[in-house]
Amino acid sequence: MTAASDIDTRSKNPVAQSDRVFGALTLAAAILVLLVLVGVFISLVMGAWPALQKFGPAFLWTKSWNPVTNKFGAIAPLYGTVVTSIVAMVIAVPVGLGVAIFLTDLCPRVLRRPLGIAIELLAGIPSIIYGIWGLFVFAPFMQSTIQPALIATLGKLPVIGALFAGPPYGIGLFTAGLILAMMILPFIASLSRDIFGTVPPMLREAAYGMGMTRWEVNRHIVIPHVRTALVGGIMLSLGRALGETMAVTFVIGNAHRISGSILAPGTTISAAIANEFNEATTPMYVSSLIALGLVLFILTFIVLACAQWMLRRMKAKAGV
């Protein structure tokens, strides 16, 4: 009798009822996100189906993109998307980690908060501002100064010289990658700073007490302690780089071609869709552009899935 009365009391407890309502609402929100994701995927598949039915799997590795003959292929935009993202990550990750280490370990306390706020403000600048600045300021500087220097130095090396060959256009894959690096750098730096701030102070103090230098403390203590969270933050930034549209559209050149040089003009999936969707006058043209969106959707999903797999492997090795 007492147990039954306790159960009845708990069921009438306002706190227990609010917990159940809160749990139901959060579950509904999670299910809603999954439904939206599935709905987007189904919509993309339905829109891209005529192009996929006509071109088949060859759509992924076909280079031609000719609206006149209704012959389309995704390899050139896919290549540009991957190359610009790689360039951006190669530059933004080490610089972002360096900024985060400086803010958490080396920066004077007087400057720590203002610099942190400035970095977070950079993350809020609209992408079109980066694109306009890149087209009218950065691209001419690249054409007159940076790209000629790269061609004259790295372009003459035997192995990587082909990556820096050709005339200095100013715009191109490399310029777009640099603009992307500037855009995701604040995200990486801000996330890494917050992640480094979770390291217990006693770990740093113990390492310094053993005679380690600041480089050794960050290399062997801080980064290994938070490497799982760092990988997650970096992968989120990579997802932003893969789907960026307006900033890349201004500076990449928008040419459906594949070149061995990263200085040459190219295009990305998002830039091709933004440039050509209003000009698509035939059903096959529209379907091919939607198929490009489907490819980008799957590519982003694969990247994030690989990130989750890496995080689980790292947690398993750490015994978590």
Short mmCIF file of C-alpha atoms in Angstrom, two decimals:
data_model
loop_
_atom_site.label_atom_id
_atom_site.label_comp_id
_atom_site.label_asym_id
_atom_site.label_seq_id
_atom_site.Cartn_x
_atom_site.Cartn_y
_atom_site.Cartn_z
CA MET A 1 0.00 0.00 0.00
CA THR A 2 2.85 2.33 0.83
CA ALA A 3 4.70 1.61 -2.44
CA ALA A 4 1.54 2.24 -4.47
CA SER A 5 0.95 5.53 -2.71
CA ASP A 6 4.57 6.58 -3.38
CA ILE A 7 4.17 5.86 -7.08
CA ASP A 8 0.91 7.79 -7.17
CA THR A 9 2.56 10.71 -5.37
CA ARG A 10 5.45 10.80 -7.83
CA SER A 11 3.06 10.69 -10.78
CA LYS A 12 1.25 13.74 -9.40
CA ASN A 13 4.47 15.58 -8.58
CA PRO A 14 4.63 18.76 -10.74
CA VAL A 15 8.41 18.39 -11.06
CA ALA A 16 8.13 14.83 -12.40
CA GLN A 17 5.41 15.90 -14.83
CA SER A 18 7.50 18.82 -16.10
CA ASP A 19 10.43 16.45 -16.62
CA ARG A 20 8.26 14.16 -18.71
CA VAL A 21 6.97 17.08 -20.76
CA PHE A 22 10.50 18.38 -21.25
CA GLY A 23 11.72 14.94 -22.33
CA ALA A 24 8.86 14.62 -24.82
CA LEU A 25 9.58 18.06 -26.29
CA THR A 26 13.29 17.36 -26.75
CA LEU A 27 12.50 13.99 -28.34
CA ALA A 28 10.05 15.68 -30.71
CA ALA A 29 12.71 18.28 -31.63
CA ALA A 30 15.24 15.54 -32.41
CA ILE A 31 12.73 13.62 -34.51
CA LEU A 32 11.78 16.83 -36.33
CA VAL A 33 15.41 17.44 -37.30
CA LEU A 34 15.70 13.90 -38.66
CA LEU A 35 12.46 14.29 -40.61
CA VAL A 36 13.67 17.55 -42.14
CA LEU A 37 16.97 15.90 -43.10
CA VAL A 38 15.19 12.96 -44.71
CA GLY A 39 12.80 15.34 -46.47
CA VAL A 40 15.66 17.38 -47.93
CA PHE A 41 17.35 14.21 -49.17
CA ILE A 42 14.14 12.90 -50.76
CA SER A 43 13.49 16.27 -52.43
CA LEU A 44 17.01 16.34 -53.87
CA VAL A 45 16.70 12.78 -55.16
CA MET A 46 13.35 13.52 -56.81
CA GLY A 47 14.66 16.69 -58.43
CA ALA A 48 17.89 15.07 -59.58
CA TRP A 49 16.27 11.85 -60.80
CA PRO A 50 15.93 12.85 -64.51
CA ALA A 51 19.65 13.71 -64.68
CA LEU A 52 20.69 10.62 -62.73
CA GLN A 53 18.48 8.46 -64.93
CA LYS A 54 19.98 9.88 -68.12
CA PHE A 55 23.66 10.07 -67.17
CA GLY A 56 23.85 7.35 -64.53
CA PRO A 57 26.93 7.00 -62.33
CA ALA A 58 29.01 8.59 -65.12
CA PHE A 59 27.60 11.93 -63.96
CA LEU A 60 30.17 11.88 -61.15
CA TRP A 61 33.23 11.62 -63.41
CA THR A 62 32.03 13.36 -66.59
CA LYS A 63 33.94 16.58 -67.25
CA SER A 64 31.66 18.13 -69.86
CA TRP A 65 29.16 20.79 -68.77
CA ASN A 66 27.34 22.02 -71.88
CA PRO A 67 23.80 23.42 -71.54
CA VAL A 68 23.48 23.65 -75.34
CA THR A 69 23.84 19.91 -75.88
CA ASN A 70 22.30 18.98 -72.50
CA LYS A 71 25.43 17.09 -71.49
CA PHE A 72 26.40 17.57 -67.86
CA GLY A 73 28.96 16.15 -65.45
CA ALA A 74 29.91 16.86 -61.85
CA ILE A 75 33.64 16.16 -61.78
CA ALA A 76 34.81 19.76 -62.35
CA PRO A 77 32.68 21.35 -59.58
CA LEU A 78 33.42 18.41 -57.30
CA TYR A 79 37.15 18.81 -57.92
CA GLY A 80 36.98 22.55 -57.18
CA THR A 81 35.02 21.96 -53.98
CA VAL A 82 37.55 19.46 -52.67
CA VAL A 83 40.64 21.47 -53.68
CA THR A 84 39.45 24.78 -52.21
CA SER A 85 38.43 23.05 -48.98
CA ILE A 86 41.82 21.34 -48.68
CA VAL A 87 43.66 24.62 -49.26
CA ALA A 88 41.48 26.33 -46.66
CA MET A 89 41.98 23.63 -44.03
CA VAL A 90 45.76 23.38 -44.59
CA ILE A 91 46.06 27.11 -43.87
CA ALA A 92 43.30 27.70 -41.31
CA VAL A 93 43.88 24.74 -38.96
CA PRO A 94 47.49 25.46 -37.87
CA VAL A 95 46.90 29.22 -37.76
CA GLY A 96 43.66 28.80 -35.80
CA LEU A 97 45.29 26.45 -33.30
CA GLY A 98 48.18 28.88 -32.92
CA VAL A 99 45.80 31.77 -32.23
CA ALA A 100 43.92 29.67 -29.68
CA ILE A 101 47.13 28.65 -27.89
CA PHE A 102 48.27 32.27 -27.81
CA LEU A 103 44.97 33.46 -26.32
CA THR A 104 44.88 30.77 -23.62
CA ASP A 105 48.55 30.52 -22.67
CA LEU A 106 50.68 33.41 -23.94
CA CYS A 107 48.48 36.47 -24.35
CA PRO A 108 48.59 39.13 -21.57
CA ARG A 109 45.35 39.24 -19.58
CA VAL A 110 44.71 42.83 -20.64
CA LEU A 111 44.57 41.83 -24.32
CA ARG A 112 42.99 38.40 -23.95
CA ARG A 113 39.36 39.50 -23.85
CA PRO A 114 39.56 42.20 -26.58
CA LEU A 115 41.34 39.85 -28.97
CA GLY A 116 38.88 37.08 -28.25
CA ILE A 117 35.93 39.38 -28.96
CA ALA A 118 37.58 40.60 -32.17
CA ILE A 119 37.99 37.02 -33.41
CA GLU A 120 34.37 36.21 -32.62
CA LEU A 121 33.27 39.35 -34.50
CA LEU A 122 35.19 38.16 -37.56
CA ALA A 123 33.08 35.01 -37.54
CA GLY A 124 29.95 37.12 -37.88
CA ILE A 125 30.97 38.95 -41.07
CA PRO A 126 28.64 37.92 -43.95
CA SER A 127 30.25 35.78 -46.62
CA ILE A 128 29.34 38.21 -49.39
CA ILE A 129 31.54 40.84 -47.71
CA TYR A 130 34.47 38.45 -47.91
CA GLY A 131 33.63 37.86 -51.56
CA ILE A 132 33.47 41.52 -52.53
CA TRP A 133 36.68 42.29 -50.63
CA GLY A 134 38.33 39.29 -52.27
CA LEU A 135 37.32 40.37 -55.78
CA PHE A 136 38.23 44.06 -55.58
CA VAL A 137 41.15 44.03 -53.11
CA PHE A 138 42.61 40.58 -52.54
CA ALA A 139 42.48 39.22 -56.10
CA PRO A 140 44.41 42.18 -57.61
CA PHE A 141 47.01 41.82 -54.85
CA MET A 142 47.29 38.11 -55.60
CA GLN A 143 47.69 38.82 -59.34
CA SER A 144 50.38 41.46 -58.91
CA THR A 145 52.38 40.13 -55.96
CA ILE A 146 51.61 36.70 -54.49
CA GLN A 147 50.96 34.55 -57.56
CA PRO A 148 54.02 35.81 -59.54
CA ALA A 149 56.18 35.05 -56.50
CA LEU A 150 54.70 31.54 -56.22
CA ILE A 151 55.21 30.90 -59.94
CA ALA A 152 58.82 32.11 -59.80
CA THR A 153 59.70 30.00 -56.74
CA LEU A 154 57.45 27.00 -56.07
CA GLY A 155 56.50 26.76 -59.75
CA LYS A 156 60.05 25.73 -60.65
CA LEU A 157 60.25 22.83 -58.21
CA PRO A 158 60.20 19.36 -59.81
CA VAL A 159 57.36 17.73 -57.85
CA ILE A 160 54.95 20.44 -56.77
CA GLY A 161 55.77 22.90 -59.54
CA ALA A 162 52.74 21.89 -61.60
CA LEU A 163 50.46 23.10 -58.82
CA PHE A 164 51.79 26.65 -59.24
CA ALA A 165 52.16 26.81 -63.02
CA GLY A 166 50.44 29.10 -65.49
CA PRO A 167 49.75 32.82 -65.70
CA PRO A 168 48.78 34.85 -62.60
CA TYR A 169 45.03 35.29 -63.03
CA GLY A 170 44.50 36.66 -59.54
CA ILE A 171 41.27 34.70 -59.20
CA GLY A 172 41.25 30.91 -59.08
CA LEU A 173 41.19 27.88 -56.81
CA PHE A 174 44.04 29.07 -54.61
CA THR A 175 42.50 32.52 -54.08
CA ALA A 176 39.16 30.94 -53.23
CA GLY A 177 40.90 28.60 -50.79
CA LEU A 178 42.57 31.56 -49.07
CA ILE A 179 39.25 33.38 -48.75
CA LEU A 180 37.71 30.24 -47.27
CA ALA A 181 40.62 29.99 -44.84
CA MET A 182 39.96 33.56 -43.68
CA MET A 183 36.29 32.70 -43.18
CA ILE A 184 36.71 29.52 -41.14
CA LEU A 185 39.78 30.71 -39.21
CA PRO A 186 37.68 32.59 -36.60
CA PHE A 187 35.53 29.47 -36.06
CA ILE A 188 38.55 27.23 -35.52
CA ALA A 189 40.29 29.76 -33.28
CA SER A 190 37.20 30.46 -31.18
CA LEU A 191 36.25 26.81 -30.77
CA SER A 192 39.84 25.78 -30.02
CA ARG A 193 40.19 28.55 -27.44
CA ASP A 194 37.08 27.34 -25.60
CA ILE A 195 38.29 23.74 -25.84
CA PHE A 196 41.75 24.56 -24.49
CA GLY A 197 40.06 26.40 -21.62
CA THR A 198 38.57 23.09 -20.42
CA VAL A 199 42.00 21.61 -19.67
CA PRO A 200 42.40 21.32 -15.86
CA PRO A 201 45.00 23.82 -14.58
CA MET A 202 46.67 21.11 -12.50
CA LEU A 203 47.78 19.32 -15.69
CA ARG A 204 49.60 22.42 -16.90
CA GLU A 205 51.08 23.10 -13.46
CA ALA A 206 52.30 19.52 -13.12
CA ALA A 207 53.91 19.64 -16.55
CA TYR A 208 55.63 22.94 -15.81
CA GLY A 209 56.77 21.50 -12.48
CA MET A 210 58.48 18.67 -14.33
CA GLY A 211 60.47 21.19 -16.36
CA MET A 212 58.51 21.16 -19.61
CA THR A 213 58.54 24.18 -21.89
CA ARG A 214 55.36 25.84 -23.13
CA TRP A 215 55.72 24.09 -26.49
CA GLU A 216 56.07 20.71 -24.79
CA VAL A 217 53.10 21.37 -22.49
CA ASN A 218 50.84 22.25 -25.40
CA ARG A 219 52.22 19.51 -27.67
CA HIS A 220 52.23 16.61 -25.19
CA ILE A 221 49.65 17.59 -22.56
CA VAL A 222 47.04 20.10 -23.75
CA ILE A 223 46.37 18.96 -27.33
CA PRO A 224 46.27 15.19 -26.54
CA HIS A 225 43.90 15.90 -23.65
CA VAL A 226 41.34 17.66 -25.90
CA ARG A 227 42.12 16.07 -29.29
CA THR A 228 38.66 14.51 -29.58
CA ALA A 229 36.90 17.86 -29.22
CA LEU A 230 39.44 19.51 -31.53
CA VAL A 231 38.73 17.02 -34.30
CA GLY A 232 35.01 17.66 -33.92
CA GLY A 233 35.46 21.43 -34.16
CA ILE A 234 37.76 21.15 -37.17
CA MET A 235 35.29 18.90 -38.97
CA LEU A 236 32.49 21.38 -38.34
CA SER A 237 34.66 24.07 -39.93
CA LEU A 238 35.33 21.76 -42.88
CA GLY A 239 31.58 21.39 -43.36
CA ARG A 240 31.31 25.18 -43.55
CA ALA A 241 34.09 25.32 -46.14
CA LEU A 242 32.50 22.64 -48.32
CA GLY A 243 29.19 24.47 -48.60
CA GLU A 244 30.33 28.09 -48.83
CA THR A 245 28.77 29.87 -51.81
CA MET A 246 28.95 33.62 -52.24
CA ALA A 247 32.53 34.29 -51.14
CA VAL A 248 33.82 31.54 -53.42
CA THR A 249 31.64 32.61 -56.36
CA PHE A 250 33.29 36.04 -56.50
CA VAL A 251 36.92 34.86 -56.65
CA ILE A 252 37.10 31.35 -58.11
CA GLY A 253 36.58 32.25 -61.78
CA ASN A 254 33.50 30.04 -62.36
CA ALA A 255 35.06 27.89 -65.09
CA HIS A 256 33.87 24.30 -65.55
CA ARG A 257 37.29 22.81 -66.10
CA ILE A 258 39.97 20.87 -64.25
CA SER A 259 43.51 22.18 -64.20
CA GLY A 260 46.62 20.78 -62.58
CA SER A 261 47.45 24.25 -61.28
CA ILE A 262 45.65 25.59 -58.22
CA LEU A 263 46.20 29.10 -59.57
CA ALA A 264 43.85 28.47 -62.50
CA PRO A 265 40.15 29.40 -62.45
CA GLY A 266 37.65 26.72 -61.55
CA THR A 267 34.28 26.29 -59.86
CA THR A 268 32.66 24.57 -56.92
CA ILE A 269 29.31 22.85 -56.55
CA SER A 270 27.74 25.65 -54.55
CA ALA A 271 29.14 28.35 -56.87
CA ALA A 272 27.87 26.55 -59.98
CA ILE A 273 24.37 26.27 -58.50
CA ALA A 274 24.32 29.93 -57.44
CA ASN A 275 25.55 31.16 -60.83
CA GLU A 276 23.46 29.04 -63.15
CA PHE A 277 20.18 28.19 -61.47
CA ASN A 278 18.43 31.33 -62.75
CA GLU A 279 19.78 30.63 -66.24
CA ALA A 280 18.61 27.01 -66.34
CA THR A 281 15.97 26.98 -69.09
CA THR A 282 15.56 23.24 -69.70
CA PRO A 283 14.34 20.54 -67.31
CA MET A 284 17.57 18.56 -67.75
CA TYR A 285 19.65 21.63 -66.91
CA VAL A 286 17.66 22.20 -63.69
CA SER A 287 17.83 18.52 -62.80
CA SER A 288 21.62 18.49 -63.29
CA LEU A 289 22.03 21.44 -60.95
CA ILE A 290 19.88 19.72 -58.35
CA ALA A 291 22.03 16.61 -58.84
CA LEU A 292 25.05 18.75 -57.99
CA GLY A 293 23.28 19.72 -54.78
CA LEU A 294 22.68 16.06 -54.04
CA VAL A 295 26.37 15.31 -54.57
CA LEU A 296 27.31 18.11 -52.15
CA PHE A 297 24.78 16.81 -49.62
CA ILE A 298 26.25 13.31 -49.79
CA LEU A 299 29.83 14.63 -49.68
CA THR A 300 29.12 16.66 -46.55
CA PHE A 301 27.37 13.69 -44.96
CA ILE A 302 30.36 11.45 -45.71
CA VAL A 303 32.78 13.99 -44.22
CA LEU A 304 30.75 14.30 -41.02
CA ALA A 305 30.29 10.52 -40.81
CA CYS A 306 34.05 10.05 -41.12
CA ALA A 307 34.51 12.62 -38.38
CA GLN A 308 32.20 10.67 -36.08
CA TRP A 309 34.06 7.46 -36.90
CA MET A 310 37.39 9.12 -36.10
CA LEU A 311 36.01 10.44 -32.80
CA ARG A 312 34.80 6.99 -31.81
CA ARG A 313 38.15 5.45 -32.67
CA MET A 314 39.95 8.08 -30.64
CA LYS A 315 37.61 7.57 -27.69
CA ALA A 316 38.06 3.81 -27.92
CA LYS A 317 41.86 4.15 -27.88
CA ALA A 318 41.58 6.48 -24.89
CA GLY A 319 39.42 3.93 -23.07
CA VAL A 320 36.31 6.11 -22.99
#
